[in-house]
Amino acid sequence: MAASGRSRVGGRDVTCIRFITTENYSKAIQQLKARFDRKDLLVQIYMRDLLSLVLKNAIDGKNSPDLATLYDMFETKLRALESLGRTKEKFADFMEPLVESCLPESALRAWERGRISGFTDDSTSQRSL
């Protein structure tokens, strides 16, 4: 297992595992995690990626990706954030307007109609109770 770990690293991380043995393997892993397992930085990177999707879509306008591609791009970043403990519920308040700003106007209208009819359905179902 130590040999397979060695083959995947390079540069300054090699110094952490240069003299790895069975006895000090866990210490080397801890040292690598302390140096390179920066979840806070990954969260920042994914959030910047989401913001860049919004900005790129605002600039590109009609040349922006289709709705399915936008969905896939957002979903990929959101899953990555969730794997880092940042659930959708924690940032839903500002994420929804970001997503809305990426939608083509026709999709945004359809989304709004769906939200409005959803509110109507909820009120109707509450009255029936």
C-alpha positions as protocol buffer text, in pm:
chain_id: "A"
residue {
  index: 1
  type: MET
  ca { x: 0 y: 0 z: 0 }
}
residue {
  index: 2
  type: ALA
  ca { x: 287 y: 236 z: 74 }
}
residue {
  index: 3
  type: ALA
  ca { x: 427 y: 181 z: -274 }
}
residue {
  index: 4
  type: SER
  ca { x: 97 y: 273 z: -438 }
}
residue {
  index: 5
  type: GLY
  ca { x: 86 y: 592 z: -231 }
}
residue {
  index: 6
  type: ARG
  ca { x: 432 y: 686 z: -347 }
}
residue {
  index: 7
  type: SER
  ca { x: 345 y: 652 z: -713 }
}
residue {
  index: 8
  type: ARG
  ca { x: 65 y: 911 z: -692 }
}
residue {
  index: 9
  type: VAL
  ca { x: 253 y: 1195 z: -527 }
}
residue {
  index: 10
  type: GLY
  ca { x: 523 y: 1431 z: -635 }
}
residue {
  index: 11
  type: GLY
  ca { x: 699 y: 1754 z: -550 }
}
residue {
  index: 12
  type: ARG
  ca { x: 707 y: 1870 z: -193 }
}
residue {
  index: 13
  type: ASP
  ca { x: 462 y: 1604 z: -73 }
}
residue {
  index: 14
  type: VAL
  ca { x: 726 y: 1340 z: -148 }
}
residue {
  index: 15
  type: THR
  ca { x: 928 y: 1465 z: 148 }
}
residue {
  index: 16
  type: CYS
  ca { x: 643 y: 1363 z: 380 }
}
residue {
  index: 17
  type: ILE
  ca { x: 662 y: 1003 z: 267 }
}
residue {
  index: 18
  type: ARG
  ca { x: 1023 y: 960 z: 160 }
}
residue {
  index: 19
  type: PHE
  ca { x: 1113 y: 716 z: 439 }
}
residue {
  index: 20
  type: ILE
  ca { x: 772 y: 565 z: 494 }
}
residue {
  index: 21
  type: THR
  ca { x: 751 y: 234 z: 672 }
}
residue {
  index: 22
  type: THR
  ca { x: 469 y: 26 z: 810 }
}
residue {
  index: 23
  type: GLU
  ca { x: 532 y: 178 z: 1153 }
}
residue {
  index: 24
  type: ASN
  ca { x: 514 y: 542 z: 1044 }
}
residue {
  index: 25
  type: TYR
  ca { x: 257 y: 508 z: 764 }
}
residue {
  index: 26
  type: SER
  ca { x: -29 y: 662 z: 965 }
}
residue {
  index: 27
  type: LYS
  ca { x: 193 y: 954 z: 1066 }
}
residue {
  index: 28
  type: ALA
  ca { x: 282 y: 1021 z: 702 }
}
residue {
  index: 29
  type: ILE
  ca { x: -86 y: 1015 z: 606 }
}
residue {
  index: 30
  type: GLN
  ca { x: -168 y: 1258 z: 888 }
}
residue {
  index: 31
  type: GLN
  ca { x: 109 y: 1490 z: 774 }
}
residue {
  index: 32
  type: LEU
  ca { x: -15 y: 1482 z: 413 }
}
residue {
  index: 33
  type: LYS
  ca { x: -373 y: 1549 z: 523 }
}
residue {
  index: 34
  type: ALA
  ca { x: -263 y: 1839 z: 742 }
}
residue {
  index: 35
  type: ARG
  ca { x: -77 y: 1991 z: 450 }
}
residue {
  index: 36
  type: PHE
  ca { x: -308 y: 1919 z: 157 }
}
residue {
  index: 37
  type: ASP
  ca { x: -658 y: 1830 z: 284 }
}
residue {
  index: 38
  type: ARG
  ca { x: -788 y: 2188 z: 281 }
}
residue {
  index: 39
  type: LYS
  ca { x: -1166 y: 2159 z: 265 }
}
residue {
  index: 40
  type: ASP
  ca { x: -1204 y: 2530 z: 330 }
}
residue {
  index: 41
  type: LEU
  ca { x: -1014 y: 2604 z: 9 }
}
residue {
  index: 42
  type: LEU
  ca { x: -1217 y: 2351 z: -187 }
}
residue {
  index: 43
  type: VAL
  ca { x: -1540 y: 2517 z: -70 }
}
residue {
  index: 44
  type: GLN
  ca { x: -1407 y: 2853 z: -188 }
}
residue {
  index: 45
  type: ILE
  ca { x: -1309 y: 2708 z: -525 }
}
residue {
  index: 46
  type: TYR
  ca { x: -1651 y: 2548 z: -582 }
}
residue {
  index: 47
  type: MET
  ca { x: -1831 y: 2867 z: -478 }
}
residue {
  index: 48
  type: ARG
  ca { x: -1616 y: 3068 z: -717 }
}
residue {
  index: 49
  type: ASP
  ca { x: -1697 y: 2819 z: -991 }
}
residue {
  index: 50
  type: LEU
  ca { x: -2068 y: 2867 z: -926 }
}
residue {
  index: 51
  type: LEU
  ca { x: -2030 y: 3244 z: -936 }
}
residue {
  index: 52
  type: SER
  ca { x: -1828 y: 3224 z: -1256 }
}
residue {
  index: 53
  type: LEU
  ca { x: -2110 y: 3022 z: -1416 }
}
residue {
  index: 54
  type: VAL
  ca { x: -2348 y: 3305 z: -1333 }
}
residue {
  index: 55
  type: LEU
  ca { x: -2113 y: 3574 z: -1462 }
}
residue {
  index: 56
  type: LYS
  ca { x: -2027 y: 3380 z: -1777 }
}
residue {
  index: 57
  type: ASN
  ca { x: -2395 y: 3329 z: -1851 }
}
residue {
  index: 58
  type: ALA
  ca { x: -2465 y: 3700 z: -1799 }
}
residue {
  index: 59
  type: ILE
  ca { x: -2185 y: 3792 z: -2040 }
}
residue {
  index: 60
  type: ASP
  ca { x: -2249 y: 3522 z: -2301 }
}
residue {
  index: 61
  type: GLY
  ca { x: -2625 y: 3567 z: -2309 }
}
residue {
  index: 62
  type: LYS
  ca { x: -2760 y: 3373 z: -2606 }
}
residue {
  index: 63
  type: ASN
  ca { x: -2432 y: 3185 z: -2646 }
}
residue {
  index: 64
  type: SER
  ca { x: -2466 y: 3032 z: -2301 }
}
residue {
  index: 65
  type: PRO
  ca { x: -2507 y: 2656 z: -2258 }
}
residue {
  index: 66
  type: ASP
  ca { x: -2848 y: 2494 z: -2287 }
}
residue {
  index: 67
  type: LEU
  ca { x: -3061 y: 2434 z: -1980 }
}
residue {
  index: 68
  type: ALA
  ca { x: -2956 y: 2069 z: -1935 }
}
residue {
  index: 69
  type: THR
  ca { x: -2588 y: 2163 z: -1948 }
}
residue {
  index: 70
  type: LEU
  ca { x: -2640 y: 2444 z: -1696 }
}
residue {
  index: 71
  type: TYR
  ca { x: -2821 y: 2202 z: -1469 }
}
residue {
  index: 72
  type: ASP
  ca { x: -2537 y: 1951 z: -1490 }
}
residue {
  index: 73
  type: MET
  ca { x: -2279 y: 2222 z: -1417 }
}
residue {
  index: 74
  type: PHE
  ca { x: -2466 y: 2345 z: -1111 }
}
residue {
  index: 75
  type: GLU
  ca { x: -2550 y: 1998 z: -985 }
}
residue {
  index: 76
  type: THR
  ca { x: -2186 y: 1887 z: -1009 }
}
residue {
  index: 77
  type: LYS
  ca { x: -2067 y: 2181 z: -799 }
}
residue {
  index: 78
  type: LEU
  ca { x: -2351 y: 2142 z: -550 }
}
residue {
  index: 79
  type: ARG
  ca { x: -2274 y: 1772 z: -502 }
}
residue {
  index: 80
  type: ALA
  ca { x: -1909 y: 1855 z: -447 }
}
residue {
  index: 81
  type: LEU
  ca { x: -2004 y: 2115 z: -186 }
}
residue {
  index: 82
  type: GLU
  ca { x: -2238 y: 1868 z: -20 }
}
residue {
  index: 83
  type: SER
  ca { x: -1957 y: 1613 z: 4 }
}
residue {
  index: 84
  type: LEU
  ca { x: -1764 y: 1878 z: 197 }
}
residue {
  index: 85
  type: GLY
  ca { x: -2049 y: 1923 z: 445 }
}
residue {
  index: 86
  type: ARG
  ca { x: -2205 y: 2226 z: 277 }
}
residue {
  index: 87
  type: THR
  ca { x: -2561 y: 2113 z: 218 }
}
residue {
  index: 88
  type: LYS
  ca { x: -2801 y: 2290 z: -15 }
}
residue {
  index: 89
  type: GLU
  ca { x: -3008 y: 2401 z: 283 }
}
residue {
  index: 90
  type: LYS
  ca { x: -2716 y: 2604 z: 417 }
}
residue {
  index: 91
  type: PHE
  ca { x: -2691 y: 2825 z: 110 }
}
residue {
  index: 92
  type: ALA
  ca { x: -3032 y: 2795 z: -56 }
}
residue {
  index: 93
  type: ASP
  ca { x: -3123 y: 3157 z: 26 }
}
residue {
  index: 94
  type: PHE
  ca { x: -2865 y: 3298 z: -210 }
}
residue {
  index: 95
  type: MET
  ca { x: -2829 y: 3003 z: -444 }
}
residue {
  index: 96
  type: GLU
  ca { x: -3180 y: 3028 z: -588 }
}
residue {
  index: 97
  type: PRO
  ca { x: -3130 y: 3383 z: -721 }
}
residue {
  index: 98
  type: LEU
  ca { x: -2797 y: 3274 z: -869 }
}
residue {
  index: 99
  type: VAL
  ca { x: -2959 y: 2986 z: -1051 }
}
residue {
  index: 100
  type: GLU
  ca { x: -3244 y: 3208 z: -1166 }
}
residue {
  index: 101
  type: SER
  ca { x: -2998 y: 3455 z: -1315 }
}
residue {
  index: 102
  type: CYS
  ca { x: -2850 y: 3176 z: -1530 }
}
residue {
  index: 103
  type: LEU
  ca { x: -3178 y: 3068 z: -1679 }
}
residue {
  index: 104
  type: PRO
  ca { x: -3287 y: 3173 z: -2025 }
}
residue {
  index: 105
  type: GLU
  ca { x: -3585 y: 3405 z: -2012 }
}
residue {
  index: 106
  type: SER
  ca { x: -3828 y: 3141 z: -2142 }
}
residue {
  index: 107
  type: ALA
  ca { x: -3718 y: 2891 z: -1876 }
}
residue {
  index: 108
  type: LEU
  ca { x: -3742 y: 3158 z: -1607 }
}
residue {
  index: 109
  type: ARG
  ca { x: -4101 y: 3235 z: -1709 }
}
residue {
  index: 110
  type: ALA
  ca { x: -4190 y: 2865 z: -1697 }
}
residue {
  index: 111
  type: TRP
  ca { x: -4023 y: 2834 z: -1356 }
}
residue {
  index: 112
  type: GLU
  ca { x: -4218 y: 3132 z: -1223 }
}
residue {
  index: 113
  type: ARG
  ca { x: -4544 y: 2986 z: -1355 }
}
residue {
  index: 114
  type: GLY
  ca { x: -4462 y: 2660 z: -1180 }
}
residue {
  index: 115
  type: ARG
  ca { x: -4384 y: 2837 z: -854 }
}
residue {
  index: 116
  type: ILE
  ca { x: -4704 y: 3040 z: -873 }
}
residue {
  index: 117
  type: SER
  ca { x: -4915 y: 2733 z: -947 }
}
residue {
  index: 118
  type: GLY
  ca { x: -4734 y: 2553 z: -664 }
}
residue {
  index: 119
  type: PHE
  ca { x: -4839 y: 2829 z: -425 }
}
residue {
  index: 120
  type: THR
  ca { x: -5195 y: 2806 z: -555 }
}
residue {
  index: 121
  type: ASP
  ca { x: -5198 y: 2429 z: -512 }
}
residue {
  index: 122
  type: ASP
  ca { x: -5070 y: 2461 z: -155 }
}
residue {
  index: 123
  type: SER
  ca { x: -5337 y: 2714 z: -60 }
}
residue {
  index: 124
  type: THR
  ca { x: -5606 y: 2502 z: -223 }
}
residue {
  index: 125
  type: SER
  ca { x: -5490 y: 2193 z: -38 }
}
residue {
  index: 126
  type: GLN
  ca { x: -5484 y: 2386 z: 290 }
}
residue {
  index: 127
  type: ARG
  ca { x: -5842 y: 2503 z: 235 }
}
residue {
  index: 128
  type: SER
  ca { x: -5954 y: 2148 z: 174 }
}
residue {
  index: 129
  type: LEU
  ca { x: -5816 y: 2043 z: 513 }
}
